[in-house]
Amino acid sequence: MGGMDVGGGIAGKLWNKFRSELVFVNYTPFFVCLAAGNLSADSFHHYVSQHVHLLNAFAHAYELAEECADDDEDKKAIRNLRKYVQAKLKSHDSLVREWGFELPEERSLKNATVKYTDFLSATASGRIEGERVPGKLATPFEKTKVAAYTLGAIAPCMRLFAFINKEIQALLDPNDSTHIYKKWIDHYCSENFEAYAFRIEELLDTLSISLTGEELDVIEKLYHQSMRLEVDFFSSQPILQEAVVPLSRTLDPAVGGELSIFCDFDLTCTAFDSSAILAEIAIITRPKADPDGSETQLARMSSADLRSTWDALSAQYTEEFEQCVESITTTERAETFSYEGLCEALEQFAHFEKAANSRVVQSGVLKGLNQEDIKRAGQRLICQDGCKGFIQKIMKNENLTAAIHVLSYCWCGDLIRSALSSAGDVKALNVHSNELSCEDSTTTGEIIKKLESPMEKLQAFNNILNNRDEDGQHLTVYIGGSVGDLLCLLEADIGIVMGSSPTLRRLGEQFGISFVPLFSGLVAKQREVVEVGSSYWKRLSGTLYTVSSWDEIHAFILGSSS
């Protein structure tokens, strides 16, 4: 998700802290269909009716906040914010008609709308969980504090709305007159609305200046709670047509719908490469002797010598990897997707990876590791934000028939299982990787080689799919971020590239692979649903989708974070 300048006060800090959750709004069926221009009129009318209730709640919250503000300038600023909302409510009918829509019939509040309006009312009235505010706000400071809390509860909604509509506007052709929601989107991307959102944040900063650390913490909680309620509000909007998100809902369990999720481990699930972690364990816990008691050259190495050996291996790997990439990408770039050319190029990577692994075995740096040390290291291994939470929700989702497979070049499957153990039942997590050979719980230095090349990964991928029940609707998603994942990414129904590996992109583009941001890809797919009449995914040859976080994948496959 891109950045947006909202200043350096508390409003800006809270926006930067929680804006990653915007993805759960962006990927709702409501916004994806809206961006595609094919949101049904009934769905939009329902949204408009609920939005009116929210506007009234904002106006009432501003009224209470104005009463609480002590400074005349602050009162005037809040009054102007309230007037903006009131003017919007007065012009709402004509504005909706100007956008080209019939006004909705009056509808009752939905549960998510009630929760949001009740939250705003309670906050503006001083009824805040964990905060003791007297029934009668006796002192000016107590009142001012509640005014700040109220602005903290309102601020994220306006900023979020401005931001998401700008995300959508960037995908639209400015000359396209067929997009029925373009005027509505343009309205919320206007300088006028942007200025309104900024005035709220500016006032929140002003009202927060004199607050204590504990009181600022209350504002942070309110801000975050408001963001969550906004997610729930848009997630709850009823969609009366087929939608491509969340992906899990496109699979019907009644007809044997099954989702197979594959992912790489290093730098896809993790923040660091596992080979360096295993080498570090070897350096820190180097054995004094072999299991039979005889000393070895490795046992006599100092930590400095072990580190020097590993550093030399790493430097050689990096140098030869770059040489391999350079030798491939200096050839003429393919004009169209060339699978055959890509496979030939990846054969060079296969030879390179196998030679590198052989050097590691010959060096002996992986000899003498204790399995318990490896498992403990795995438990402390830092995973990408949202990765474990996503895996956990997939494994616990009773309404979804899904399997998760980890396909990795990692030298030790136990490290993977230990790293992901907190996400759920390890037995339900299918790990396919190399293993370290052990004797009496101590590694021998040998690698039991199973996956060392893109071709071997692809073979493992296909073997798993060939063992599935042929009946029913099957869908495969592969998530990866390195060159070794390319063939699997292309073979899956949906290939998702995690992160921004310049090497993967450079090599992919060399052979005609297109990289499309997932959100814009979903909008294009939603348009296709209306034109073709099916939301089922079919592999688009040579196209991969890119994401910057696991939250995007979570929102795409499962929907709301709550």
Coordinates of C-alpha atoms in Angstrom, one line a residue:
M1 CA 0.0 0.0 0.0
G2 CA 1.4 3.4 -1.0
G3 CA 2.2 6.2 1.4
M4 CA 0.3 9.4 2.0
D5 CA 1.6 12.5 3.8
V6 CA -0.6 13.2 6.8
G7 CA 1.9 15.2 8.9
G8 CA 4.2 14.2 11.7
G9 CA 1.8 14.4 14.7
I10 CA -0.1 11.7 16.4
A11 CA -2.5 11.4 13.5
G12 CA 0.4 10.7 11.1
K13 CA 2.0 8.2 13.5
L14 CA -1.2 6.3 14.0
W15 CA -2.0 6.3 10.3
N16 CA 1.5 4.8 9.5
K17 CA 1.1 2.3 12.3
F18 CA -2.3 0.9 11.2
R19 CA -2.6 1.6 7.5
S20 CA -1.5 -1.9 6.6
E21 CA -5.0 -3.0 7.7
L22 CA -6.4 -0.9 4.8
V23 CA -5.9 -3.9 2.6
F24 CA -8.8 -5.7 4.3
V25 CA -11.0 -2.9 3.1
N26 CA -9.5 -2.6 -0.3
Y27 CA -10.0 -6.3 -1.0
T28 CA -13.7 -6.4 0.1
P29 CA -16.1 -7.5 -2.6
F30 CA -17.7 -4.0 -2.3
F31 CA -14.6 -2.1 -3.3
V32 CA -13.3 -4.6 -5.9
C33 CA -16.7 -4.6 -7.7
L34 CA -16.9 -0.8 -7.3
A35 CA -13.4 -0.4 -8.9
A36 CA -14.4 -2.8 -11.7
G37 CA -17.5 -0.6 -12.4
N38 CA -19.9 -3.5 -12.1
L39 CA -21.1 -3.2 -8.5
S40 CA -24.9 -3.8 -8.6
A41 CA -27.1 -0.8 -8.2
D42 CA -28.9 -2.5 -5.2
S43 CA -25.6 -3.0 -3.4
F44 CA -24.6 0.6 -4.0
H45 CA -28.0 1.8 -2.8
H46 CA -27.7 -0.3 0.3
Y47 CA -24.3 1.2 1.0
V48 CA -25.6 4.8 0.5
S49 CA -28.4 4.2 3.0
Q50 CA -25.9 2.9 5.6
H51 CA -23.5 5.7 4.9
V52 CA -26.2 8.3 5.7
H53 CA -26.5 6.7 9.2
L54 CA -22.7 7.1 9.6
L55 CA -22.8 10.7 8.5
N56 CA -25.4 11.5 11.1
A57 CA -23.3 9.7 13.8
F58 CA -20.3 11.8 12.8
A59 CA -22.4 15.0 13.0
H60 CA -23.6 14.1 16.5
A61 CA -20.1 13.2 17.6
Y62 CA -18.8 16.5 16.5
E63 CA -21.6 18.3 18.4
L64 CA -20.6 16.6 21.6
A65 CA -16.9 17.2 20.9
E66 CA -17.5 20.9 20.4
E67 CA -19.2 21.1 23.8
C68 CA -16.1 19.4 25.4
A69 CA -13.5 21.6 23.7
D70 CA -12.1 24.3 26.0
D71 CA -10.4 26.6 23.6
D72 CA -12.5 28.9 21.4
E73 CA -10.4 28.2 18.3
D74 CA -10.8 24.5 18.9
K75 CA -14.6 24.8 19.3
K76 CA -14.7 26.8 16.0
A77 CA -12.6 24.2 14.2
I78 CA -14.9 21.3 15.4
R79 CA -18.0 23.4 14.5
N80 CA -16.7 23.8 11.0
L81 CA -16.1 20.0 10.7
R82 CA -19.7 19.5 11.8
K83 CA -21.0 22.0 9.3
Y84 CA -19.1 20.2 6.6
V85 CA -20.9 16.9 7.4
Q86 CA -24.3 18.7 7.8
A87 CA -23.9 20.3 4.4
K88 CA -23.0 17.0 3.0
L89 CA -26.1 15.5 4.4
K90 CA -28.3 18.3 3.0
S91 CA -26.7 18.0 -0.4
H92 CA -26.6 14.2 -0.3
D93 CA -29.8 13.6 -2.2
S94 CA -28.8 15.9 -5.1
L95 CA -25.3 14.6 -5.1
V96 CA -26.3 11.0 -5.4
R97 CA -28.6 12.0 -8.3
E98 CA -25.7 13.9 -9.9
W99 CA -23.7 10.7 -9.7
G100 CA -26.4 9.1 -11.8
F101 CA -28.2 7.0 -9.2
E102 CA -31.7 6.7 -7.8
L103 CA -32.0 7.4 -4.1
P104 CA -32.4 4.2 -2.0
E105 CA -35.4 3.5 0.1
E106 CA -35.0 4.0 3.8
R107 CA -33.5 0.9 5.2
S108 CA -32.8 -0.3 8.7
L109 CA -29.3 -0.2 10.2
K110 CA -27.2 -3.3 9.7
N111 CA -25.3 -4.8 12.7
A112 CA -21.9 -3.5 11.5
T113 CA -23.3 0.0 11.1
V114 CA -24.9 -0.1 14.6
K115 CA -21.6 -1.1 16.1
Y116 CA -19.8 1.7 14.4
T117 CA -22.4 4.4 15.3
D118 CA -22.6 3.2 18.9
F119 CA -18.8 3.3 19.1
L120 CA -18.8 7.0 17.9
S121 CA -21.6 8.0 20.3
A122 CA -20.0 6.3 23.3
T123 CA -16.6 7.8 22.6
A124 CA -18.0 11.3 22.2
S125 CA -20.0 10.9 25.4
G126 CA -17.0 9.9 27.4
R127 CA -18.0 6.2 27.8
I128 CA -14.6 4.7 26.9
E129 CA -13.5 1.2 27.9
G130 CA -10.7 1.3 30.3
E131 CA -10.9 5.1 30.8
R132 CA -12.5 6.6 33.8
V133 CA -14.3 9.7 32.8
P134 CA -16.8 11.2 35.4
G135 CA -20.5 11.2 34.5
K136 CA -20.4 14.9 34.6
L137 CA -17.2 16.3 32.9
A138 CA -16.3 18.7 35.7
T139 CA -13.0 20.3 34.6
P140 CA -12.1 21.9 31.2
F141 CA -9.2 19.4 30.9
E142 CA -11.5 16.4 31.3
K143 CA -13.7 17.8 28.6
T144 CA -10.8 18.6 26.2
K145 CA -9.6 15.0 26.7
V146 CA -12.9 13.6 25.5
A147 CA -12.8 16.0 22.5
A148 CA -9.4 14.6 21.6
Y149 CA -10.7 11.0 22.0
T150 CA -13.6 11.8 19.7
L151 CA -11.4 13.1 16.9
G152 CA -9.2 10.1 17.3
A153 CA -12.2 7.9 16.6
I154 CA -13.2 9.9 13.6
A155 CA -9.9 10.6 11.9
P156 CA -9.1 7.1 10.5
C157 CA -12.4 6.8 8.7
M158 CA -11.9 9.9 6.6
R159 CA -8.3 9.3 5.8
L160 CA -9.1 5.7 4.9
F161 CA -11.9 6.7 2.6
A162 CA -9.7 9.3 0.8
F163 CA -6.8 6.8 0.4
I164 CA -8.8 3.8 -0.9
N165 CA -10.6 5.9 -3.5
K166 CA -7.3 7.3 -4.7
E167 CA -6.1 3.6 -5.0
I168 CA -9.1 2.9 -7.2
Q169 CA -8.9 6.2 -9.2
A170 CA -5.3 5.3 -10.2
L171 CA -6.7 2.2 -12.0
L172 CA -9.3 4.0 -14.0
D173 CA -8.9 5.5 -17.5
P174 CA -9.7 9.2 -17.0
N175 CA -11.3 9.2 -20.5
D176 CA -13.6 6.2 -19.8
S177 CA -17.1 7.5 -19.6
T178 CA -18.6 4.0 -19.1
H179 CA -17.5 3.5 -15.5
I180 CA -20.7 4.3 -13.7
Y181 CA -19.0 5.0 -10.3
K182 CA -16.3 7.2 -11.6
K183 CA -18.0 10.5 -10.5
W184 CA -18.5 9.0 -7.0
I185 CA -14.8 8.0 -6.8
D186 CA -13.6 11.4 -8.2
H187 CA -15.7 13.1 -5.5
Y188 CA -13.8 11.4 -2.7
C189 CA -10.5 12.0 -4.4
S190 CA -11.1 15.7 -4.6
E191 CA -8.9 18.3 -3.0
N192 CA -11.9 19.4 -1.0
F193 CA -12.4 16.0 0.6
E194 CA -8.6 15.6 1.1
A195 CA -8.5 19.0 2.9
Y196 CA -11.4 17.9 5.1
A197 CA -9.5 14.7 6.2
F198 CA -6.4 16.8 6.8
R199 CA -8.3 19.3 9.0
I200 CA -9.5 16.5 11.3
E201 CA -6.0 15.1 11.7
E202 CA -4.6 18.6 12.3
L203 CA -7.2 19.2 15.0
L204 CA -6.4 15.8 16.6
D205 CA -2.8 16.8 16.8
T206 CA -3.7 20.1 18.5
L207 CA -6.0 18.5 21.0
S208 CA -3.5 15.8 21.9
I209 CA -0.6 18.1 22.7
S210 CA -1.3 18.3 26.5
L211 CA -2.3 14.6 27.0
T212 CA -0.3 12.1 29.0
G213 CA 1.3 9.0 27.6
E214 CA -1.6 6.9 29.0
E215 CA -4.1 9.2 27.4
L216 CA -2.3 9.0 24.1
D217 CA -2.5 5.2 24.4
V218 CA -6.3 5.5 24.7
I219 CA -6.4 7.5 21.5
E220 CA -4.3 4.9 19.8
K221 CA -6.7 2.2 20.9
L222 CA -9.7 4.2 19.7
Y223 CA -8.0 4.9 16.3
H224 CA -7.3 1.2 15.8
Q225 CA -10.8 0.2 16.9
S226 CA -12.3 2.7 14.5
M227 CA -10.1 1.2 11.7
R228 CA -11.4 -2.3 12.5
L229 CA -15.0 -1.2 12.6
E230 CA -14.5 0.4 9.2
V231 CA -13.2 -2.9 7.9
D232 CA -16.3 -4.7 9.3
F233 CA -18.6 -2.0 7.8
F234 CA -17.4 -2.5 4.3
S235 CA -17.0 -6.3 4.7
S236 CA -20.6 -6.5 5.7
Q237 CA -22.0 -4.7 2.6
P238 CA -24.1 -7.3 0.7
I239 CA -23.0 -8.1 -2.8
L240 CA -25.7 -9.4 -5.2
Q241 CA -23.4 -10.6 -8.0
E242 CA -20.5 -13.0 -8.4
A243 CA -17.3 -11.6 -6.9
V244 CA -13.7 -12.8 -7.2
V245 CA -13.0 -12.0 -3.5
P246 CA -12.6 -13.5 -1.1
L247 CA -11.2 -16.4 -3.1
S248 CA -12.3 -19.0 -0.6
R249 CA -16.0 -18.1 -1.3
T250 CA -15.6 -19.0 -4.9
L251 CA -15.1 -22.6 -4.0
D252 CA -18.2 -24.6 -3.2
P253 CA -17.5 -27.3 -0.6
A254 CA -20.8 -29.0 -1.6
V255 CA -19.3 -29.9 -5.0
G256 CA -15.9 -30.9 -3.6
G257 CA -14.3 -27.5 -3.9
E258 CA -10.7 -27.8 -2.7
L259 CA -8.0 -25.1 -2.4
S260 CA -4.3 -26.1 -2.4
I261 CA -1.9 -23.5 -1.2
F262 CA 1.8 -23.8 -1.9
C263 CA 4.5 -21.5 -0.6
D264 CA 8.2 -21.1 -0.4
F265 CA 9.8 -20.7 3.0
D266 CA 13.0 -18.5 2.9
L267 CA 12.2 -14.8 2.4
T268 CA 8.6 -15.7 1.6
C269 CA 7.5 -16.9 5.1
T270 CA 10.7 -15.7 6.8
A271 CA 12.4 -12.4 7.1
F272 CA 15.9 -14.0 6.9
D273 CA 17.4 -16.9 4.8
S274 CA 17.5 -20.1 6.8
S275 CA 20.9 -21.2 5.5
A276 CA 22.5 -18.3 7.4
I277 CA 20.6 -19.3 10.5
L278 CA 21.8 -22.9 10.4
A279 CA 25.4 -21.7 9.9
E280 CA 25.0 -19.4 12.9
I281 CA 23.8 -22.3 15.0
A282 CA 26.9 -24.3 13.9
I283 CA 29.2 -21.4 14.8
I284 CA 27.7 -20.7 18.2
T285 CA 27.2 -24.4 19.3
R286 CA 30.2 -26.0 17.6
P287 CA 30.8 -29.5 18.9
K288 CA 33.8 -30.4 21.0
A289 CA 34.1 -33.9 19.4
D290 CA 32.4 -36.4 17.2
P291 CA 29.8 -38.7 18.8
D292 CA 32.4 -41.5 18.9
G293 CA 34.7 -39.2 21.0
S294 CA 37.4 -38.6 18.3
E295 CA 38.3 -35.0 17.6
T296 CA 38.0 -33.7 14.1
Q297 CA 39.4 -30.8 12.2
L298 CA 36.0 -29.1 12.6
A299 CA 36.1 -29.6 16.4
R300 CA 39.4 -27.9 16.5
M301 CA 38.2 -24.9 14.5
S302 CA 37.6 -21.8 16.5
S303 CA 34.4 -19.9 16.0
A304 CA 36.3 -17.3 14.0
D305 CA 37.5 -20.0 11.6
L306 CA 34.0 -21.5 11.2
R307 CA 32.7 -18.0 10.5
S308 CA 35.4 -17.4 8.0
T309 CA 34.6 -20.7 6.2
W310 CA 30.9 -19.8 6.1
D311 CA 31.6 -16.2 4.9
A312 CA 33.8 -17.6 2.1
L313 CA 31.0 -20.0 1.0
S314 CA 28.4 -17.2 1.1
A315 CA 30.6 -14.8 -0.9
Q316 CA 31.2 -17.5 -3.5
Y317 CA 27.5 -18.3 -3.7
T318 CA 26.6 -14.6 -4.2
E319 CA 29.2 -14.1 -6.8
E320 CA 28.3 -17.1 -8.9
F321 CA 24.6 -16.4 -8.5
E322 CA 25.1 -12.9 -10.0
Q323 CA 27.2 -14.3 -12.8
C324 CA 24.5 -16.8 -13.6
V325 CA 21.9 -14.1 -13.7
E326 CA 24.1 -11.9 -15.8
S327 CA 24.9 -14.6 -18.4
I328 CA 21.2 -15.3 -18.9
T329 CA 19.9 -11.7 -19.0
T330 CA 22.5 -10.4 -21.4
T331 CA 20.9 -12.5 -24.2
E332 CA 18.1 -11.0 -26.3
R333 CA 14.8 -10.5 -24.4
A334 CA 11.8 -12.6 -25.5
E335 CA 9.1 -10.5 -27.2
T336 CA 6.4 -12.9 -25.9
F337 CA 6.2 -15.4 -23.0
S338 CA 8.8 -18.1 -23.6
Y339 CA 8.4 -21.1 -21.3
E340 CA 11.0 -23.2 -23.1
G341 CA 13.6 -20.4 -22.9
L342 CA 12.9 -19.9 -19.2
C343 CA 13.3 -23.7 -18.6
E344 CA 16.7 -23.7 -20.4
A345 CA 17.9 -20.7 -18.4
L346 CA 16.8 -22.3 -15.1
E347 CA 18.8 -25.4 -15.9
Q348 CA 21.9 -23.2 -15.2
F349 CA 20.5 -22.3 -11.8
A350 CA 19.9 -26.0 -11.1
H351 CA 23.6 -26.8 -11.7
F352 CA 24.6 -23.8 -9.7
E353 CA 22.5 -24.7 -6.6
K354 CA 23.6 -28.3 -6.6
A355 CA 27.3 -27.3 -6.8
A356 CA 26.8 -24.8 -4.0
N357 CA 25.1 -27.4 -1.7
S358 CA 28.0 -29.9 -2.4
R359 CA 30.5 -27.3 -1.3
V360 CA 28.6 -26.8 1.9
V361 CA 28.7 -30.5 2.6
Q362 CA 32.4 -30.8 1.8
S363 CA 33.2 -27.9 4.1
G364 CA 31.7 -29.7 7.1
V365 CA 30.1 -26.5 8.5
L366 CA 26.8 -28.2 9.1
K367 CA 28.4 -31.1 11.1
G368 CA 27.6 -31.5 14.8
L369 CA 24.4 -29.5 15.1
N370 CA 22.0 -30.7 17.8
Q371 CA 18.4 -31.2 16.6
E372 CA 17.1 -29.5 19.7
D373 CA 19.2 -26.5 19.0
I374 CA 17.7 -26.4 15.5
K375 CA 14.2 -26.6 16.8
R376 CA 14.8 -23.9 19.3
A377 CA 16.2 -21.7 16.6
G378 CA 13.2 -22.3 14.5
Q379 CA 10.8 -21.3 17.3
R380 CA 12.7 -17.9 17.5
L381 CA 12.9 -17.4 13.8
I382 CA 11.3 -14.2 12.7
C383 CA 8.5 -14.7 10.1
Q384 CA 7.0 -12.1 7.8
D385 CA 4.2 -10.2 9.4
G386 CA 0.9 -11.9 8.9
C387 CA 2.3 -15.2 7.7
K388 CA 1.6 -17.3 10.7
G389 CA -1.8 -15.7 11.2
F390 CA -2.8 -16.6 7.7
I391 CA -1.6 -20.2 7.9
Q392 CA -3.4 -20.5 11.3
K393 CA -6.7 -19.3 9.9
I394 CA -6.5 -21.5 6.8
M395 CA -5.8 -24.6 9.0
K396 CA -8.7 -23.7 11.4
N397 CA -11.2 -22.8 8.8
E398 CA -14.0 -25.4 9.0
N399 CA -15.8 -24.0 6.0
L400 CA -12.9 -24.4 3.6
T401 CA -11.4 -27.6 2.3
A402 CA -7.7 -26.6 2.0
A403 CA -4.2 -28.0 2.2
I404 CA -1.0 -26.0 2.8
H405 CA 2.3 -27.3 1.3
V406 CA 5.7 -25.7 1.9
L407 CA 8.2 -26.3 -0.9
S408 CA 11.6 -25.1 0.0
Y409 CA 15.4 -25.4 -0.8
C410 CA 15.9 -25.2 3.0
W411 CA 18.4 -27.7 4.2
C412 CA 16.4 -28.7 7.2
G413 CA 12.6 -29.5 7.3
D414 CA 12.7 -29.6 11.1
L415 CA 13.6 -25.9 11.1
I416 CA 10.6 -25.1 8.9
R417 CA 8.2 -27.2 11.1
S418 CA 9.5 -25.6 14.2
A419 CA 9.3 -22.1 12.8
L420 CA 5.6 -22.6 11.8
S421 CA 4.6 -24.7 14.7
S422 CA 2.8 -21.9 16.5
A423 CA 0.5 -21.4 13.5
G424 CA -1.2 -24.7 14.2
D425 CA -0.9 -28.5 14.0
V426 CA 2.5 -29.3 12.5
K427 CA 1.2 -32.6 11.2
A428 CA -1.4 -30.8 9.1
L429 CA 1.3 -28.7 7.5
N430 CA 3.0 -30.5 4.6
V431 CA 6.7 -29.6 4.4
H432 CA 8.7 -30.7 1.4
S433 CA 12.4 -29.8 1.7
N434 CA 15.8 -31.1 2.1
E435 CA 16.9 -32.6 5.4
L436 CA 20.1 -32.8 7.5
S437 CA 21.3 -36.3 8.1
C438 CA 21.6 -37.1 11.8
E439 CA 23.1 -39.7 14.1
D440 CA 22.0 -39.7 17.7
S441 CA 20.3 -36.4 17.3
T442 CA 23.5 -34.8 15.9
T443 CA 24.0 -33.8 12.3
T444 CA 26.6 -35.6 10.2
G445 CA 27.2 -32.6 7.9
E446 CA 25.4 -34.4 5.0
I447 CA 22.3 -33.0 3.3
I448 CA 19.6 -35.5 2.3
K449 CA 18.9 -33.7 -1.0
K450 CA 15.3 -33.6 -2.2
L451 CA 14.7 -30.1 -3.6
E452 CA 17.7 -28.3 -5.2
S453 CA 16.3 -26.9 -8.4
P454 CA 13.3 -25.2 -9.9
M455 CA 12.6 -28.4 -11.9
E456 CA 12.6 -30.5 -8.7
K457 CA 10.2 -28.1 -7.0
L458 CA 7.9 -28.3 -10.0
Q459 CA 8.0 -32.1 -9.9
A460 CA 7.1 -32.1 -6.2
F461 CA 4.3 -29.6 -7.0
N462 CA 2.9 -31.8 -9.8
N463 CA 3.2 -35.0 -7.7
I464 CA 1.1 -33.5 -5.0
L465 CA -1.6 -32.4 -7.4
N466 CA -1.6 -35.8 -9.1
N467 CA -2.5 -37.4 -5.8
R468 CA -5.6 -35.3 -5.3
D469 CA -9.1 -36.6 -5.8
E470 CA -10.0 -36.0 -9.5
D471 CA -13.6 -35.2 -8.6
G472 CA -14.6 -31.7 -7.6
Q473 CA -13.4 -28.2 -8.2
H474 CA -9.7 -27.7 -7.5
L475 CA -7.8 -24.4 -7.3
T476 CA -4.1 -24.0 -6.7
V477 CA -2.3 -20.9 -5.4
Y478 CA 1.5 -20.7 -5.2
I479 CA 3.3 -18.0 -3.2
G480 CA 7.0 -17.5 -3.7
G481 CA 9.6 -14.8 -4.0
S482 CA 12.8 -16.3 -5.5
V483 CA 14.0 -17.6 -8.9
G484 CA 13.6 -21.2 -7.8
D485 CA 9.8 -20.6 -7.5
L486 CA 9.2 -19.4 -11.1
L487 CA 8.1 -22.7 -12.6
C488 CA 5.7 -23.4 -9.8
L489 CA 4.4 -19.9 -9.8
L490 CA 3.6 -20.3 -13.5
E491 CA 2.1 -23.7 -13.1
A492 CA -0.4 -22.8 -10.4
D493 CA -3.8 -21.4 -11.2
I494 CA -2.8 -18.2 -9.3
G495 CA 0.9 -17.4 -8.9
I496 CA 1.6 -14.7 -6.3
V497 CA 5.1 -13.2 -6.0
M498 CA 5.9 -12.0 -2.5
G499 CA 8.2 -9.1 -2.0
S500 CA 10.2 -7.3 -4.7
S501 CA 13.1 -9.6 -5.7
P502 CA 14.8 -7.6 -8.5
T503 CA 16.4 -10.9 -9.7
L504 CA 13.2 -12.7 -10.1
R505 CA 11.5 -9.8 -11.9
R506 CA 14.6 -9.3 -14.1
L507 CA 14.7 -13.0 -15.1
G508 CA 10.9 -13.2 -15.5
E509 CA 10.8 -10.1 -17.8
Q510 CA 13.7 -11.6 -19.8
F511 CA 11.3 -14.4 -20.9
G512 CA 8.1 -12.4 -21.3
I513 CA 6.5 -12.9 -17.9
S514 CA 4.1 -10.1 -16.9
F515 CA 4.0 -8.9 -13.2
V516 CA 0.7 -7.4 -12.2
P517 CA -0.2 -5.9 -8.8
L518 CA -2.7 -8.3 -7.2
F519 CA -5.3 -5.6 -6.5
S520 CA -5.4 -4.3 -10.1
G521 CA -5.4 -7.9 -11.3
L522 CA -8.5 -8.6 -9.2
V523 CA -10.3 -5.6 -10.6
A524 CA -9.5 -6.8 -14.1
K525 CA -10.7 -10.3 -13.2
Q526 CA -13.9 -8.8 -11.7
R527 CA -14.6 -7.1 -15.0
E528 CA -14.1 -10.5 -16.7
V529 CA -16.6 -12.1 -14.4
V530 CA -19.3 -9.8 -15.8
E531 CA -18.3 -10.2 -19.4
V532 CA -17.6 -14.0 -19.4
G533 CA -20.0 -15.0 -16.6
S534 CA -17.7 -17.1 -14.4
S535 CA -15.5 -16.2 -11.4
Y536 CA -13.5 -19.4 -11.6
W537 CA -9.8 -18.8 -12.1
K538 CA -8.0 -20.2 -15.1
R539 CA -4.2 -19.8 -15.4
L540 CA -3.2 -16.9 -17.6
S541 CA -0.1 -18.0 -19.3
G542 CA 3.0 -15.9 -18.4
T543 CA 1.2 -13.6 -15.8
L544 CA 2.1 -13.4 -12.1
Y545 CA 0.5 -11.3 -9.4
T546 CA 2.7 -9.3 -7.0
V547 CA 2.0 -8.4 -3.3
S548 CA 4.0 -6.7 -0.6
S549 CA 2.6 -8.4 2.4
W550 CA 0.9 -11.5 3.7
D551 CA -2.1 -9.3 4.7
E552 CA -2.8 -8.9 1.0
I553 CA -2.9 -12.6 0.5
H554 CA -5.0 -13.0 3.6
A555 CA -7.5 -10.4 2.4
F556 CA -7.6 -11.9 -1.1
I557 CA -8.2 -15.5 0.0
L558 CA -10.0 -15.2 3.3
G559 CA -11.4 -11.7 3.4
S560 CA -11.6 -9.6 6.6
S561 CA -9.0 -10.0 9.3
S562 CA -11.6 -10.4 12.1

